[in-house]
Amino acid sequence: MLTDTHCHLDLDKFDADRLHVIQRAQRAGLTRILIPGLTVTSSQAAAKLASTHPMLFAAVGVHPNDAETWDGQTVSALVQLAATNDKVIAMGEVGLDYYWNKSSRETQIAILKEQLDMASELNFPVVLHIREKGDLDHGDCAEDLIKILEEWMNSLKSGKHSLMERPGVLHSYSGSLEIAQKAINLGFYIGVTGPITYKNAENRRQVIAALPLERLLIETDAPFLAPVPHRGDRN
Ligand SMILES: [Zn+2]
């Protein structure tokens, strides 16, 4: 029984053959696909798509690269989606992106914290995006994220929240072993995507190989990140 925990099936790259893609996935052994949102609009699309097929589920949230779309209506729009569609089961993708820096670090952090609070309210695990300045494997982005997650986990612990057992996943992980182990110690899972097959990804392979198998999740991140020998194609 396979689950793809991260697939952008709502994107227009799938407009021509979406149902065929779902059917092929099913024939290949997939039983569940989680479609994460990037903005309120794409979260609405993900939720709507999820309700069309039993194997599809949606996460809702605002991506750090879309932080400028955050406004006074965002929280109520996301809560509304979660409340009215039982295929909406997670918060994401949310996080920090110091590579593109589309918004200030302060703004990204404020939006992340707000969405973590929403996740506690809704009892939703979180899908976390993280990307360092210069694509380093360890830097301010990881340090800031772990600090925020530690605070969040402490707040869950003090309320004996059931999310403590399943707080979420660090999606498409490319960071250091040290940060991965810190995240695992907090209760998080580590998401593994196609780049682990790239020729120059020896470091990434070593980090993943050193982690406990039961803490790894497989994700396509389709249509992005196709593995070798399909690198560059639609995933
Ligand atoms: Zn994604």
XYZ file of C-alpha atoms and ligand atoms in Angstrom:
236
model
C 0.000 0.000 0.000
C 1.715 3.158 -1.231
C 0.944 6.779 -0.385
C 2.353 9.770 -2.253
C 2.497 12.377 0.518
C 3.215 15.284 -1.838
C 1.793 15.647 -5.337
C 0.706 18.898 -7.038
C -1.968 17.169 -9.076
C -4.028 20.370 -9.325
C -1.417 22.182 -11.464
C -2.175 22.816 -15.156
C 0.569 20.396 -16.256
C -2.059 17.711 -15.552
C -5.033 19.395 -17.223
C -4.853 17.241 -20.368
C -4.715 13.806 -18.706
C -5.348 14.126 -14.936
C -7.719 11.156 -14.673
C -5.310 8.931 -16.620
C -2.487 9.934 -14.282
C -4.622 8.951 -11.269
C -5.573 5.636 -12.881
C -1.940 4.818 -13.740
C -0.898 5.645 -10.174
C -3.607 3.342 -8.870
C -2.501 0.514 -11.182
C 1.055 0.996 -9.911
C -0.104 0.363 -6.326
C -0.856 3.829 -4.964
C -3.820 4.010 -2.637
C -3.571 7.619 -1.427
C -2.259 10.914 -2.811
C -1.956 14.139 -0.788
C -2.255 17.381 -2.792
C -0.726 20.364 -0.976
C -1.873 23.969 -1.442
C 0.420 26.922 -2.164
C -2.021 29.850 -1.807
C -5.685 30.179 -0.810
C -6.651 29.779 -4.474
C -4.544 26.663 -4.987
C -5.722 25.253 -1.635
C -9.287 25.655 -2.897
C -8.311 23.853 -6.118
C -6.599 21.060 -4.151
C -9.658 20.594 -1.903
C -12.034 20.596 -4.848
C -9.924 18.059 -6.734
C -9.612 15.846 -3.639
C -13.383 15.550 -3.402
C -13.567 14.082 -6.938
C -11.757 10.808 -6.194
C -11.546 8.460 -3.163
C -7.735 8.208 -3.269
C -7.142 11.979 -3.225
C -6.681 14.180 -0.126
C -5.706 17.831 0.271
C -3.545 20.013 2.486
C -4.307 23.732 2.742
C -1.900 26.566 3.417
C 0.227 29.426 2.116
C 3.761 28.635 0.853
C 6.579 30.951 2.034
C 7.214 31.980 -1.594
C 3.586 33.177 -1.763
C 3.666 34.981 1.589
C 2.739 38.258 -0.118
C -0.720 36.789 -0.892
C -1.424 36.568 2.874
C -4.100 39.040 4.004
C -6.881 39.573 6.541
C -9.090 36.975 4.823
C -6.531 34.156 4.581
C -7.109 32.470 7.934
C -10.889 32.396 7.592
C -10.650 31.136 3.986
C -8.380 28.245 5.005
C -10.461 27.364 8.075
C -13.570 27.431 5.905
C -11.991 24.906 3.510
C -11.018 22.617 6.377
C -14.478 22.851 7.918
C -16.471 22.183 4.756
C -14.452 19.442 3.041
C -13.590 16.206 4.880
C -10.876 15.375 2.302
C -8.841 18.291 3.701
C -6.584 16.597 6.268
C -3.339 18.575 6.637
C -1.805 22.045 6.681
C 0.660 22.850 3.903
C 2.754 23.513 2.304
C 4.103 26.020 4.789
C 7.619 26.833 5.917
C 10.625 29.044 5.231
C 12.442 29.792 1.970
C 15.647 31.829 2.345
C 16.762 30.882 -1.186
C 14.198 32.958 -3.075
C 13.472 35.380 -0.199
C 10.222 36.463 -1.881
C 9.200 38.016 1.460
C 11.257 39.149 4.438
C 12.307 36.494 6.938
C 10.149 38.220 9.570
C 7.058 37.943 7.350
C 7.755 34.301 6.505
C 8.224 33.439 10.181
C 5.041 35.261 11.232
C 2.959 33.428 8.597
C 4.494 30.075 9.483
C 3.728 30.546 13.177
C 0.164 31.577 12.433
C -0.352 28.456 10.312
C 1.181 26.202 12.981
C -1.387 27.620 15.416
C -4.109 26.867 12.873
C -2.767 23.304 12.548
C -3.121 22.805 16.333
C -6.676 24.159 16.237
C -7.649 21.967 13.292
C -5.689 18.912 14.521
C -3.827 18.813 11.184
C -0.226 17.647 10.690
C 1.956 20.100 8.740
C 3.787 19.730 5.414
C 6.952 21.820 5.768
C 8.960 23.415 2.964
C 12.509 24.504 3.761
C 15.216 25.928 1.467
C 18.484 27.552 2.525
C 20.224 30.595 1.105
C 22.575 29.345 -1.641
C 21.060 25.845 -1.302
C 23.417 25.049 1.580
C 22.527 21.911 3.539
C 22.607 23.771 6.883
C 22.077 27.469 7.645
C 19.792 30.112 9.150
C 16.703 28.625 7.532
C 17.120 25.248 9.254
C 18.096 26.910 12.540
C 15.031 29.184 12.485
C 12.711 26.342 11.487
C 13.891 23.951 14.212
C 13.529 26.688 16.826
C 9.957 27.405 15.708
C 9.093 23.684 15.614
C 10.552 23.153 19.102
C 8.341 25.944 20.453
C 5.319 24.517 18.648
C 5.962 20.987 19.948
C 6.306 22.364 23.487
C 2.932 24.034 23.145
C 1.425 20.731 21.918
C 3.038 18.808 24.784
C 1.727 21.142 27.448
C -1.786 20.671 26.049
C -1.243 16.889 25.613
C -2.296 17.400 21.997
C -2.755 14.266 19.870
C -0.696 15.916 17.077
C 2.428 15.278 19.172
C 2.457 11.740 17.745
C 2.177 12.895 14.120
C 3.185 16.562 13.833
C 4.146 16.413 10.145
C 6.859 16.050 7.523
C 9.934 17.974 6.354
C 9.102 17.804 2.670
C 11.764 16.987 0.006
C 14.520 17.060 2.587
C 17.974 18.200 1.420
C 19.478 19.370 4.688
C 22.090 18.070 7.110
C 21.944 14.868 9.144
C 22.009 16.901 12.358
C 18.855 18.865 11.503
C 17.057 15.741 10.244
C 17.797 14.000 13.547
C 16.562 17.005 15.521
C 13.324 16.987 13.523
C 12.910 13.230 14.032
C 13.503 13.631 17.765
C 10.679 16.165 17.793
C 8.435 13.548 16.117
C 8.602 14.626 12.467
C 8.962 12.500 9.351
C 11.465 13.194 6.544
C 10.213 13.405 2.943
C 12.324 11.809 0.199
C 11.974 12.934 -3.441
C 13.493 12.279 -6.896
C 16.710 14.312 -6.436
C 18.055 11.471 -4.276
C 18.668 9.687 -7.607
C 20.703 12.542 -9.135
C 24.330 11.829 -9.922
C 25.630 14.674 -7.722
C 23.421 13.790 -4.724
C 25.874 11.551 -2.836
C 25.620 13.706 0.273
C 21.835 13.581 0.213
C 21.887 9.774 -0.201
C 24.209 9.407 2.792
C 21.986 11.583 5.009
C 18.826 9.655 4.089
C 20.565 6.270 4.457
C 21.566 7.227 8.006
C 17.952 7.881 9.090
C 15.513 5.287 10.470
C 13.445 3.798 7.635
C 10.204 4.112 9.611
C 10.699 7.902 9.737
C 10.942 8.312 5.926
C 8.035 9.170 3.621
C 8.165 8.991 -0.159
C 6.894 11.912 -2.197
C 6.843 12.614 -5.918
C 6.399 16.433 -5.713
C 4.924 15.887 -9.202
C 4.992 17.520 -11.719
C 8.431 18.506 -10.387
C 11.567 16.537 -9.376
C 11.279 13.498 -11.659
C 13.913 10.896 -10.711
C 16.698 9.624 -12.999
C 16.333 8.554 -15.855
C 13.408 10.971 -16.287
C 15.103 14.027 -14.766
C 13.624 17.204 -16.305
C 10.450 15.508 -17.579
C 7.008 15.924 -16.048
C 7.011 13.713 -12.974
Zn 5.526 21.020 -3.232
